């Protein structure tokens, strides 16, 4: 168990305590092993802070960001991406990429994402699949696509970048999307 321990000089530090029961000569003894975990606690706090910083950057970015797993399911999305495609987090996270973005082929075909023949030519899907397969980044690819947004089919020009990463031992892709339609 964890405990706050005090040194002889009065300094307090976090520790783990291991208690062991020992029997010798008909007597029972309790042995306590105290381990200073100050450095471990500092490292855990640093990791927690870095994770919080990365989450803040993820949410504050002025472009859409999606985390996509090896099965092309969206695992995380920032508010900019959700707004761009007229979706909520619940409508995006946990769904295939085309369904998450509202691709007209994914919404028009009852089979969903990757079932329409046009899906084989989808530049967004091809970029993600290529990044997953090769581990190579893609930066600034400009692609046209049509999405079903708030009941309408909307044509957009997007600038996309894809960066490979490994999460829980499996390949994932961080995809950054910038709406360049006005340009």
PDB file of C-alpha atoms in Angstrom:
ATOM      1  CA  UNK A   1       0.000   0.000   0.000  1.00  0.00           C
ATOM      2  CA  UNK A   2       1.024   3.624  -0.389  1.00  0.00           C
ATOM      3  CA  UNK A   3       1.836   5.737   2.582  1.00  0.00           C
ATOM      4  CA  UNK A   4       3.291   9.122   3.410  1.00  0.00           C
ATOM      5  CA  UNK A   5       6.410   8.399   5.404  1.00  0.00           C
ATOM      6  CA  UNK A   6       8.627  10.664   7.491  1.00  0.00           C
ATOM      7  CA  UNK A   7      12.427  10.494   7.635  1.00  0.00           C
ATOM      8  CA  UNK A   8      14.322  10.980  10.889  1.00  0.00           C
ATOM      9  CA  UNK A   9      15.135  14.544   9.793  1.00  0.00           C
ATOM     10  CA  UNK A  10      11.390  15.276   9.494  1.00  0.00           C
ATOM     11  CA  UNK A  11      11.172  15.250   5.687  1.00  0.00           C
ATOM     12  CA  UNK A  12       7.946  13.687   4.422  1.00  0.00           C
ATOM     13  CA  UNK A  13       7.991  11.512   1.280  1.00  0.00           C
ATOM     14  CA  UNK A  14       5.654   9.125  -0.571  1.00  0.00           C
ATOM     15  CA  UNK A  15       6.415   5.472  -0.029  1.00  0.00           C
ATOM     16  CA  UNK A  16       5.076   2.041  -0.756  1.00  0.00           C
ATOM     17  CA  UNK A  17       4.935  -0.320   2.155  1.00  0.00           C
ATOM     18  CA  UNK A  18       5.161  -4.082   1.781  1.00  0.00           C
ATOM     19  CA  UNK A  19       4.194  -6.044   4.870  1.00  0.00           C
ATOM     20  CA  UNK A  20       5.241  -9.665   5.169  1.00  0.00           C
ATOM     21  CA  UNK A  21       4.338 -12.159   7.862  1.00  0.00           C
ATOM     22  CA  UNK A  22       7.248 -14.278   9.040  1.00  0.00           C
ATOM     23  CA  UNK A  23       7.109 -17.250  11.356  1.00  0.00           C
ATOM     24  CA  UNK A  24      10.223 -18.396  13.205  1.00  0.00           C
ATOM     25  CA  UNK A  25      10.631 -20.533  16.316  1.00  0.00           C
ATOM     26  CA  UNK A  26       6.929 -20.489  17.076  1.00  0.00           C
ATOM     27  CA  UNK A  27       6.851 -16.704  16.937  1.00  0.00           C
ATOM     28  CA  UNK A  28       5.152 -14.598  14.289  1.00  0.00           C
ATOM     29  CA  UNK A  29       6.872 -11.448  13.084  1.00  0.00           C
ATOM     30  CA  UNK A  30       5.787  -8.643  10.809  1.00  0.00           C
ATOM     31  CA  UNK A  31       8.419  -7.326   8.411  1.00  0.00           C
ATOM     32  CA  UNK A  32       7.867  -3.941   6.767  1.00  0.00           C
ATOM     33  CA  UNK A  33       9.722  -2.921   3.632  1.00  0.00           C
ATOM     34  CA  UNK A  34       9.542   0.782   2.848  1.00  0.00           C
ATOM     35  CA  UNK A  35      10.373   2.024  -0.644  1.00  0.00           C
ATOM     36  CA  UNK A  36      10.709   5.725  -1.456  1.00  0.00           C
ATOM     37  CA  UNK A  37       8.589   6.417  -4.575  1.00  0.00           C
ATOM     38  CA  UNK A  38       9.270  10.158  -4.830  1.00  0.00           C
ATOM     39  CA  UNK A  39      10.884   9.898  -8.275  1.00  0.00           C
ATOM     40  CA  UNK A  40       8.121   7.591  -9.522  1.00  0.00           C
ATOM     41  CA  UNK A  41       5.456  10.060  -8.351  1.00  0.00           C
ATOM     42  CA  UNK A  42       7.306  12.943 -10.046  1.00  0.00           C
ATOM     43  CA  UNK A  43       7.469  10.957 -13.313  1.00  0.00           C
ATOM     44  CA  UNK A  44       3.755  10.069 -13.094  1.00  0.00           C
ATOM     45  CA  UNK A  45       2.867  13.724 -12.532  1.00  0.00           C
ATOM     46  CA  UNK A  46       5.046  14.780 -15.462  1.00  0.00           C
ATOM     47  CA  UNK A  47       3.312  12.232 -17.739  1.00  0.00           C
ATOM     48  CA  UNK A  48      -0.125  13.367 -16.526  1.00  0.00           C
ATOM     49  CA  UNK A  49       0.816  16.994 -17.221  1.00  0.00           C
ATOM     50  CA  UNK A  50       2.130  16.164 -20.704  1.00  0.00           C
ATOM     51  CA  UNK A  51      -1.072  14.275 -21.507  1.00  0.00           C
ATOM     52  CA  UNK A  52      -3.127  17.237 -20.328  1.00  0.00           C
ATOM     53  CA  UNK A  53      -0.984  19.624 -22.402  1.00  0.00           C
ATOM     54  CA  UNK A  54      -1.402  17.462 -25.521  1.00  0.00           C
ATOM     55  CA  UNK A  55      -5.167  17.277 -24.995  1.00  0.00           C
ATOM     56  CA  UNK A  56      -5.286  21.069 -24.679  1.00  0.00           C
ATOM     57  CA  UNK A  57      -3.316  21.468 -27.918  1.00  0.00           C
ATOM     58  CA  UNK A  58      -5.603  18.906 -29.616  1.00  0.00           C
ATOM     59  CA  UNK A  59      -8.702  20.880 -28.636  1.00  0.00           C
ATOM     60  CA  UNK A  60      -7.225  24.354 -29.236  1.00  0.00           C
ATOM     61  CA  UNK A  61      -5.877  23.674 -32.727  1.00  0.00           C
ATOM     62  CA  UNK A  62      -7.529  25.817 -35.415  1.00  0.00           C
ATOM     63  CA  UNK A  63      -7.793  22.790 -37.744  1.00  0.00           C
ATOM     64  CA  UNK A  64      -9.729  19.552 -37.548  1.00  0.00           C
ATOM     65  CA  UNK A  65      -7.855  16.650 -35.963  1.00  0.00           C
ATOM     66  CA  UNK A  66      -8.895  12.998 -35.903  1.00  0.00           C
ATOM     67  CA  UNK A  67      -7.226   9.957 -34.372  1.00  0.00           C
ATOM     68  CA  UNK A  68      -7.972   6.949 -36.589  1.00  0.00           C
ATOM     69  CA  UNK A  69      -7.142   3.361 -35.668  1.00  0.00           C
ATOM     70  CA  UNK A  70      -5.870   0.510 -37.856  1.00  0.00           C
ATOM     71  CA  UNK A  71      -9.460  -0.513 -38.751  1.00  0.00           C
ATOM     72  CA  UNK A  72     -10.283   3.026 -39.986  1.00  0.00           C
ATOM     73  CA  UNK A  73     -12.449   3.745 -36.963  1.00  0.00           C
ATOM     74  CA  UNK A  74     -12.245   7.265 -35.544  1.00  0.00           C
ATOM     75  CA  UNK A  75     -11.112   7.071 -31.908  1.00  0.00           C
ATOM     76  CA  UNK A  76     -10.870  10.771 -31.091  1.00  0.00           C
ATOM     77  CA  UNK A  77     -11.915  14.010 -32.756  1.00  0.00           C
ATOM     78  CA  UNK A  78     -11.509  17.662 -31.859  1.00  0.00           C
ATOM     79  CA  UNK A  79     -14.319  20.218 -31.919  1.00  0.00           C
ATOM     80  CA  UNK A  80     -13.120  21.850 -35.151  1.00  0.00           C
ATOM     81  CA  UNK A  81     -13.398  18.589 -37.103  1.00  0.00           C
ATOM     82  CA  UNK A  82     -16.789  17.755 -35.604  1.00  0.00           C
ATOM     83  CA  UNK A  83     -18.113  21.228 -36.501  1.00  0.00           C
ATOM     84  CA  UNK A  84     -16.684  21.102 -40.016  1.00  0.00           C
ATOM     85  CA  UNK A  85     -18.710  17.978 -40.755  1.00  0.00           C
ATOM     86  CA  UNK A  86     -21.769  19.020 -38.733  1.00  0.00           C
ATOM     87  CA  UNK A  87     -21.366  16.170 -36.270  1.00  0.00           C
ATOM     88  CA  UNK A  88     -21.189  15.629 -32.531  1.00  0.00           C
ATOM     89  CA  UNK A  89     -18.485  13.588 -30.811  1.00  0.00           C
ATOM     90  CA  UNK A  90     -20.958  10.696 -30.453  1.00  0.00           C
ATOM     91  CA  UNK A  91     -21.682  10.757 -34.178  1.00  0.00           C
ATOM     92  CA  UNK A  92     -17.975  10.708 -34.987  1.00  0.00           C
ATOM     93  CA  UNK A  93     -16.069   8.675 -32.409  1.00  0.00           C
ATOM     94  CA  UNK A  94     -16.413   4.902 -32.750  1.00  0.00           C
ATOM     95  CA  UNK A  95     -17.527   5.000 -36.389  1.00  0.00           C
ATOM     96  CA  UNK A  96     -15.746   4.216 -39.653  1.00  0.00           C
ATOM     97  CA  UNK A  97     -13.968   7.202 -41.181  1.00  0.00           C
ATOM     98  CA  UNK A  98     -16.449   7.841 -44.011  1.00  0.00           C
ATOM     99  CA  UNK A  99     -19.431   7.627 -41.688  1.00  0.00           C
ATOM    100  CA  UNK A 100     -17.735   9.906 -39.165  1.00  0.00           C
ATOM    101  CA  UNK A 101     -17.085  12.558 -41.791  1.00  0.00           C
ATOM    102  CA  UNK A 102     -20.493  12.159 -43.413  1.00  0.00           C
ATOM    103  CA  UNK A 103     -19.086  11.044 -46.773  1.00  0.00           C
ATOM    104  CA  UNK A 104     -21.987  10.824 -49.244  1.00  0.00           C
ATOM    105  CA  UNK A 105     -20.902   7.348 -50.318  1.00  0.00           C
ATOM    106  CA  UNK A 106     -20.929   6.073 -46.738  1.00  0.00           C
ATOM    107  CA  UNK A 107     -24.331   7.623 -46.053  1.00  0.00           C
ATOM    108  CA  UNK A 108     -25.899   6.653 -49.415  1.00  0.00           C
ATOM    109  CA  UNK A 109     -24.860   2.991 -49.307  1.00  0.00           C
ATOM    110  CA  UNK A 110     -26.664   0.876 -46.733  1.00  0.00           C
ATOM    111  CA  UNK A 111     -23.435  -1.022 -46.116  1.00  0.00           C
ATOM    112  CA  UNK A 112     -21.733   2.123 -44.864  1.00  0.00           C
ATOM    113  CA  UNK A 113     -18.136   3.194 -45.244  1.00  0.00           C
ATOM    114  CA  UNK A 114     -16.002   1.234 -47.730  1.00  0.00           C
ATOM    115  CA  UNK A 115     -18.988  -0.514 -49.358  1.00  0.00           C
ATOM    116  CA  UNK A 116     -19.698   1.871 -52.263  1.00  0.00           C
ATOM    117  CA  UNK A 117     -17.496   1.345 -55.373  1.00  0.00           C
ATOM    118  CA  UNK A 118     -16.455   5.021 -55.177  1.00  0.00           C
ATOM    119  CA  UNK A 119     -14.801   4.320 -51.805  1.00  0.00           C
ATOM    120  CA  UNK A 120     -11.899   2.589 -53.541  1.00  0.00           C
ATOM    121  CA  UNK A 121     -10.994   5.969 -55.083  1.00  0.00           C
ATOM    122  CA  UNK A 122     -11.562   8.092 -51.964  1.00  0.00           C
ATOM    123  CA  UNK A 123      -8.418  10.221 -51.529  1.00  0.00           C
ATOM    124  CA  UNK A 124      -9.019  10.622 -47.787  1.00  0.00           C
ATOM    125  CA  UNK A 125      -9.362   6.882 -47.176  1.00  0.00           C
ATOM    126  CA  UNK A 126      -6.435   6.147 -49.502  1.00  0.00           C
ATOM    127  CA  UNK A 127      -4.240   8.626 -47.601  1.00  0.00           C
ATOM    128  CA  UNK A 128      -5.088   7.048 -44.236  1.00  0.00           C
ATOM    129  CA  UNK A 129      -4.671   3.478 -45.509  1.00  0.00           C
ATOM    130  CA  UNK A 130      -1.335   4.325 -47.169  1.00  0.00           C
ATOM    131  CA  UNK A 131      -0.067   5.947 -43.979  1.00  0.00           C
ATOM    132  CA  UNK A 132      -1.151   2.903 -41.963  1.00  0.00           C
ATOM    133  CA  UNK A 133       0.480   0.489 -44.432  1.00  0.00           C
ATOM    134  CA  UNK A 134       3.761   2.313 -45.041  1.00  0.00           C
ATOM    135  CA  UNK A 135       4.232   4.378 -41.899  1.00  0.00           C
ATOM    136  CA  UNK A 136       4.977   7.384 -44.123  1.00  0.00           C
ATOM    137  CA  UNK A 137       3.561  10.824 -43.434  1.00  0.00           C
ATOM    138  CA  UNK A 138       1.497  12.815 -45.901  1.00  0.00           C
ATOM    139  CA  UNK A 139       1.499  16.610 -45.684  1.00  0.00           C
ATOM    140  CA  UNK A 140      -0.735  19.137 -47.387  1.00  0.00           C
ATOM    141  CA  UNK A 141      -2.603  16.912 -49.843  1.00  0.00           C
ATOM    142  CA  UNK A 142      -5.452  18.903 -51.415  1.00  0.00           C
ATOM    143  CA  UNK A 143      -8.543  16.807 -52.108  1.00  0.00           C
ATOM    144  CA  UNK A 144     -12.129  17.459 -53.171  1.00  0.00           C
ATOM    145  CA  UNK A 145     -14.890  15.484 -51.479  1.00  0.00           C
ATOM    146  CA  UNK A 146     -18.633  15.641 -50.961  1.00  0.00           C
ATOM    147  CA  UNK A 147     -20.166  15.238 -47.524  1.00  0.00           C
ATOM    148  CA  UNK A 148     -23.702  14.991 -46.207  1.00  0.00           C
ATOM    149  CA  UNK A 149     -23.809  17.895 -43.726  1.00  0.00           C
ATOM    150  CA  UNK A 150     -27.000  18.940 -41.919  1.00  0.00           C
ATOM    151  CA  UNK A 151     -29.234  17.342 -44.538  1.00  0.00           C
ATOM    152  CA  UNK A 152     -27.382  18.696 -47.580  1.00  0.00           C
ATOM    153  CA  UNK A 153     -24.691  17.333 -49.883  1.00  0.00           C
ATOM    154  CA  UNK A 154     -21.800  19.798 -49.596  1.00  0.00           C
ATOM    155  CA  UNK A 155     -18.699  19.810 -51.774  1.00  0.00           C
ATOM    156  CA  UNK A 156     -15.522  20.810 -49.957  1.00  0.00           C
ATOM    157  CA  UNK A 157     -11.871  21.159 -50.819  1.00  0.00           C
ATOM    158  CA  UNK A 158      -9.763  19.903 -47.959  1.00  0.00           C
ATOM    159  CA  UNK A 159      -6.084  20.047 -47.209  1.00  0.00           C
ATOM    160  CA  UNK A 160      -5.192  16.883 -45.319  1.00  0.00           C
ATOM    161  CA  UNK A 161      -2.116  15.643 -43.563  1.00  0.00           C
ATOM    162  CA  UNK A 162      -1.640  12.217 -42.027  1.00  0.00           C
ATOM    163  CA  UNK A 163       0.953  11.242 -39.451  1.00  0.00           C
ATOM    164  CA  UNK A 164       1.505   7.621 -38.355  1.00  0.00           C
ATOM    165  CA  UNK A 165       1.699   6.705 -34.698  1.00  0.00           C
ATOM    166  CA  UNK A 166       1.607   3.576 -32.561  1.00  0.00           C
ATOM    167  CA  UNK A 167      -0.917   3.359 -29.762  1.00  0.00           C
ATOM    168  CA  UNK A 168      -1.379   0.282 -27.591  1.00  0.00           C
ATOM    169  CA  UNK A 169       0.874  -1.660 -29.966  1.00  0.00           C
ATOM    170  CA  UNK A 170      -1.217  -0.930 -33.082  1.00  0.00           C
ATOM    171  CA  UNK A 171      -0.768   1.558 -35.888  1.00  0.00           C
ATOM    172  CA  UNK A 172      -2.949   4.647 -35.848  1.00  0.00           C
ATOM    173  CA  UNK A 173      -3.053   7.839 -37.883  1.00  0.00           C
ATOM    174  CA  UNK A 174      -3.429  11.414 -36.734  1.00  0.00           C
ATOM    175  CA  UNK A 175      -5.221  13.193 -39.558  1.00  0.00           C
ATOM    176  CA  UNK A 176      -5.287  16.981 -39.752  1.00  0.00           C
ATOM    177  CA  UNK A 177      -7.971  18.563 -41.934  1.00  0.00           C
ATOM    178  CA  UNK A 178      -8.110  22.145 -43.080  1.00  0.00           C
ATOM    179  CA  UNK A 179     -11.098  23.442 -45.067  1.00  0.00           C
ATOM    180  CA  UNK A 180      -9.606  25.297 -48.053  1.00  0.00           C
ATOM    181  CA  UNK A 181     -12.843  25.583 -50.044  1.00  0.00           C
ATOM    182  CA  UNK A 182     -12.824  29.393 -49.994  1.00  0.00           C
ATOM    183  CA  UNK A 183      -9.270  29.474 -51.286  1.00  0.00           C
TER     184      UNK A 183
END
